[in-house]
Amino acid sequence: MSIPRSKSVIEATETYARTQLTDTVTGHGWDHVDRVRQLARSIALSEGADLDIVDLAVLMHDVDDVKFSGDLQGPANAAESWFASLGVDLDLTAKIIEALTAASFTLGRPDESLSVEARCVRDADRLDAIGAVGIARAFAFGGSIGQSMLIQEDGSSTIDHFFSKLLSLNAGMSTRAGRRIARARHQFVVDFLERLSTELGQESLLQKQLHDSMATMRPGD
Ligand code: ADP
Ligand code: NI
């Protein structure tokens, strides 16, 4: 299929995504997509994935995201309409949609059922949530919704988000290149949490969480 592989479809999609992703505050905007694009491209090269499918899926993966549209299928629906308007082959559109749907944590499916392109997009999207960039994004997002910075009893702070989600992303990588990049980024997050505990003059946040989660485990869990 020559049309979608042409530069013009990618260029048109890039322009469209840029106009849709105008959020420059919470870490979900065009800058996020641009970073994920670079990560996804390098992962796709080592995995032998189709670069155009990966690129187009990354470009569309946060357009009409559930956070803004309230619809879990928002990006898939947006992509379907957008690629139809460009006359992109339905089969190819389905592959792009499969890859971008996998990026969603909520809609995530087991690795074995995902295409290699989907695994590249998902790993790249998750990598942008860890490391130094991931830490910055978490605090930006937390601030934007008026969330407390440090641990709260009800688990509603940005640091709680590290324990409920960010520290688990490392183990969920599904490509070799993704795992390699995640290892270093995960370690940076761990070091950050240890350093934060030291500066706060508190017991290690990591040790405390481990201790608390063991205390809430019942025999047989
Ligand atoms: P994406 O927009 O890439 O699909 P998410 O919507 O899951 O990913 O999250 C976007 C960014 O916002 C990530 O960096 C994530 O860590 C951060 N984030 C999401 N929920 C919270 C939260 N409750 N507290 C702090 N950061 C959050
Ligand atoms: Ni994303």
Coordinates of C-alpha atoms and ligand atoms in Angstrom, one line a residue:
M1 CA 0.0 0.0 0.0
S2 CA 1.8 3.0 -1.2
I3 CA -0.3 5.9 -0.1
P4 CA -0.1 5.5 3.7
R5 CA 3.6 4.7 3.5
S6 CA 4.2 8.0 1.7
K7 CA 5.6 10.9 3.6
S8 CA 2.4 12.9 3.0
V9 CA 0.2 10.7 5.3
I10 CA 2.8 10.9 8.0
E11 CA 3.2 14.6 7.6
A12 CA -0.6 15.2 7.5
T13 CA -1.1 13.1 10.6
E14 CA 1.7 14.9 12.4
T15 CA 0.1 18.3 11.6
Y16 CA -3.3 16.9 12.8
A17 CA -1.9 15.5 16.0
R18 CA -0.1 18.7 16.8
T19 CA -3.3 20.7 16.5
Q20 CA -5.2 18.2 18.7
L21 CA -2.5 17.9 21.4
T22 CA -2.4 21.4 22.7
D23 CA -1.9 20.6 26.4
T24 CA 1.5 22.0 27.4
V25 CA 1.0 21.7 31.1
T26 CA 0.3 18.2 32.2
G27 CA 2.8 16.2 30.2
H28 CA 0.3 14.8 27.7
G29 CA 0.9 17.2 24.9
W30 CA 2.8 17.2 21.7
D31 CA 6.1 17.1 23.5
H32 CA 5.1 13.7 25.0
V33 CA 4.2 12.4 21.6
D34 CA 7.5 13.7 20.1
R35 CA 9.5 11.9 22.8
V36 CA 7.5 8.7 22.5
R37 CA 8.0 8.8 18.7
Q38 CA 11.8 8.8 19.1
L39 CA 11.7 6.0 21.7
A40 CA 9.3 3.9 19.6
R41 CA 11.3 4.4 16.5
S42 CA 14.5 3.1 18.1
I43 CA 12.7 0.2 19.7
A44 CA 10.9 -0.6 16.4
L45 CA 14.3 -0.7 14.6
S46 CA 15.7 -3.3 17.0
E47 CA 12.4 -5.3 16.9
G48 CA 12.1 -5.3 13.1
A49 CA 8.7 -3.7 13.4
D50 CA 6.9 -1.7 10.6
L51 CA 8.2 1.8 11.2
D52 CA 5.3 3.6 9.6
I53 CA 2.6 1.7 11.5
V54 CA 4.5 2.5 14.8
D55 CA 4.9 6.1 13.8
L56 CA 1.3 6.7 12.9
A57 CA 0.1 4.9 16.0
V58 CA 2.3 7.0 18.2
L59 CA 1.1 10.2 16.5
M60 CA -2.6 9.3 17.2
H61 CA -2.3 7.4 20.5
D62 CA -3.3 10.3 22.8
V63 CA -5.7 12.2 20.4
D64 CA -9.1 12.2 22.1
D65 CA -7.6 10.3 25.0
V66 CA -10.0 9.2 27.7
K67 CA -8.7 11.9 30.1
F68 CA -10.1 14.5 27.8
S69 CA -12.9 12.7 25.8
G70 CA -14.2 10.5 28.7
D71 CA -14.2 7.6 26.1
L72 CA -11.7 4.7 26.4
Q73 CA -12.1 4.2 22.6
G74 CA -11.5 7.9 22.0
P75 CA -8.1 7.5 20.2
A76 CA -9.3 4.4 18.2
N77 CA -12.3 6.3 17.0
A78 CA -10.3 9.4 16.2
A79 CA -7.8 7.3 14.2
E80 CA -10.5 5.5 12.3
S81 CA -12.1 8.8 11.2
W82 CA -8.8 10.5 10.5
F83 CA -7.3 7.7 8.4
A84 CA -10.6 7.2 6.5
S85 CA -10.6 10.9 5.6
L86 CA -7.1 10.3 4.1
G87 CA -8.3 7.3 2.2
V88 CA -5.9 4.9 4.1
D89 CA -6.5 1.2 3.4
L90 CA -8.8 -0.3 6.1
D91 CA -6.5 -3.2 6.8
L92 CA -3.6 -0.8 7.5
T93 CA -5.9 1.4 9.6
A94 CA -6.8 -1.7 11.7
K95 CA -3.1 -2.4 12.3
I96 CA -2.4 1.2 13.4
I97 CA -5.5 1.1 15.7
E98 CA -4.3 -2.2 17.2
A99 CA -0.9 -0.6 18.0
L100 CA -2.3 2.6 19.5
T101 CA -5.0 0.8 21.6
A102 CA -2.3 -1.3 23.2
A103 CA -0.6 1.9 24.5
S104 CA -3.4 2.4 27.0
F105 CA -2.7 1.0 30.4
T106 CA -6.4 0.3 31.0
L107 CA -7.0 -1.5 27.7
G108 CA -3.8 -3.4 27.9
R109 CA -3.9 -7.0 26.8
P110 CA -1.4 -9.8 27.5
D111 CA 1.8 -9.5 25.5
E112 CA 1.4 -12.6 23.5
S113 CA -1.7 -11.3 21.8
L114 CA -0.1 -8.1 20.7
S115 CA 1.5 -7.3 17.4
V116 CA 5.2 -6.3 17.5
E117 CA 4.2 -2.8 16.5
A118 CA 1.8 -2.6 19.4
R119 CA 4.5 -3.7 21.8
C120 CA 6.9 -1.1 20.5
V121 CA 4.3 1.7 21.0
R122 CA 3.2 0.5 24.4
D123 CA 6.8 0.2 25.7
A124 CA 7.7 3.6 24.3
D125 CA 4.6 5.3 25.9
R126 CA 5.4 3.7 29.3
L127 CA 9.0 4.6 29.1
D128 CA 8.0 8.3 28.9
A129 CA 6.3 7.8 32.3
I130 CA 9.6 6.8 34.1
G131 CA 13.1 8.2 34.3
A132 CA 13.7 11.9 34.8
V133 CA 11.0 12.8 32.3
G134 CA 8.5 10.5 34.0
I135 CA 9.1 12.1 37.4
A136 CA 8.6 15.6 35.9
R137 CA 5.4 14.5 34.2
A138 CA 4.0 12.9 37.3
F139 CA 4.5 16.1 39.3
A140 CA 3.2 18.3 36.5
F141 CA 0.1 16.1 36.2
G142 CA -0.4 16.0 40.0
G143 CA -0.1 19.8 40.2
S144 CA -2.6 20.2 37.4
I145 CA -5.3 18.3 39.3
G146 CA -4.4 19.9 42.6
Q147 CA -3.1 16.6 44.0
S148 CA -0.8 16.6 47.1
M149 CA 2.8 16.0 46.4
L150 CA 3.8 13.7 49.2
I151 CA 2.2 10.4 50.6
Q152 CA -1.3 10.8 51.9
E153 CA -3.3 8.4 54.1
D154 CA -5.8 7.9 51.3
G155 CA -3.2 7.2 48.7
S156 CA -4.1 10.2 46.6
S157 CA -0.7 11.9 46.3
T158 CA 1.7 12.0 43.4
I159 CA 4.2 9.9 45.3
D160 CA 1.4 7.4 45.9
H161 CA 1.1 7.2 42.1
F162 CA 4.8 6.1 41.9
F163 CA 3.9 3.1 44.1
S164 CA 0.5 2.3 42.5
K165 CA 1.8 2.6 38.9
L166 CA 5.2 3.9 38.0
L167 CA 7.3 1.4 39.8
S168 CA 5.5 -1.4 38.1
L169 CA 6.1 -0.2 34.5
N170 CA 9.6 -1.6 34.4
A171 CA 8.4 -5.2 34.8
G172 CA 5.7 -4.8 32.1
M173 CA 8.0 -4.1 29.2
S174 CA 7.5 -6.4 26.3
T175 CA 10.4 -5.7 24.0
R176 CA 14.1 -6.3 24.6
A177 CA 15.1 -2.7 23.8
G178 CA 12.2 -1.5 26.0
R179 CA 13.4 -3.6 28.9
R180 CA 17.0 -2.2 28.5
I181 CA 15.9 1.4 28.5
A182 CA 13.4 0.8 31.4
R183 CA 16.0 -0.7 33.6
A184 CA 18.0 2.5 33.8
R185 CA 14.9 4.7 34.0
H186 CA 13.4 2.6 36.8
Q187 CA 16.7 2.7 38.8
F188 CA 16.6 6.5 38.5
V189 CA 13.1 6.6 39.9
V190 CA 14.2 4.3 42.8
D191 CA 17.2 6.5 43.5
F192 CA 14.9 9.6 43.4
L193 CA 12.6 8.0 46.0
E194 CA 15.5 7.1 48.3
R195 CA 16.9 10.6 48.0
L196 CA 13.5 12.1 48.7
S197 CA 13.2 10.0 51.9
T198 CA 16.7 11.1 53.0
E199 CA 15.9 14.8 52.4
L200 CA 12.6 14.4 54.3
G201 CA 14.5 12.7 57.2
Q202 CA 12.1 9.8 56.9
E203 CA 12.4 6.1 56.7
S204 CA 12.9 4.9 53.1
L205 CA 9.6 5.3 51.3
L206 CA 10.4 2.1 49.4
Q207 CA 11.0 0.2 52.6
K208 CA 7.9 1.6 54.1
Q209 CA 5.7 0.7 51.2
L210 CA 7.2 -2.8 51.2
H211 CA 6.5 -3.1 54.9
D212 CA 3.0 -1.7 54.6
S213 CA 2.0 -4.0 51.7
M214 CA 3.3 -7.0 53.7
A215 CA 1.4 -5.9 56.8
T216 CA -1.9 -5.8 54.8
M217 CA -1.3 -9.2 53.2
R218 CA -3.3 -12.0 54.9
P219 CA -2.0 -15.5 55.1
G220 CA -2.8 -17.3 51.9
D221 CA -2.6 -14.1 49.8
Ligands
ADP1 P1 -0.4 8.8 28.5 O1 -1.0 10.1 28.6 O2 0.9 8.7 28.1 O3 -1.3 7.8 27.8 P2 -1.3 8.4 31.3 O4 -2.6 9.1 31.0 O5 -1.4 7.1 32.0 O6 -0.4 8.2 30.0 O7 -0.4 9.3 32.2 C1 0.1 10.4 31.7 C2 1.2 11.0 32.6 O8 0.5 11.5 33.8 C3 2.2 10.0 33.1 O9 3.4 10.6 33.2 C4 1.6 9.6 34.5 O10 2.7 9.1 35.3 C5 1.0 10.8 34.9 N1 -0.1 10.6 35.8 C6 -1.3 9.9 35.6 N2 -2.0 9.8 36.7 C7 -1.3 10.4 37.7 C8 -1.6 10.7 39.0 N3 -2.7 10.3 39.6 N4 -0.6 11.4 39.7 C9 0.5 11.8 39.1 N5 0.8 11.6 37.8 C10 -0.1 10.9 37.1
NI2 NI 1.0 8.6 25.8

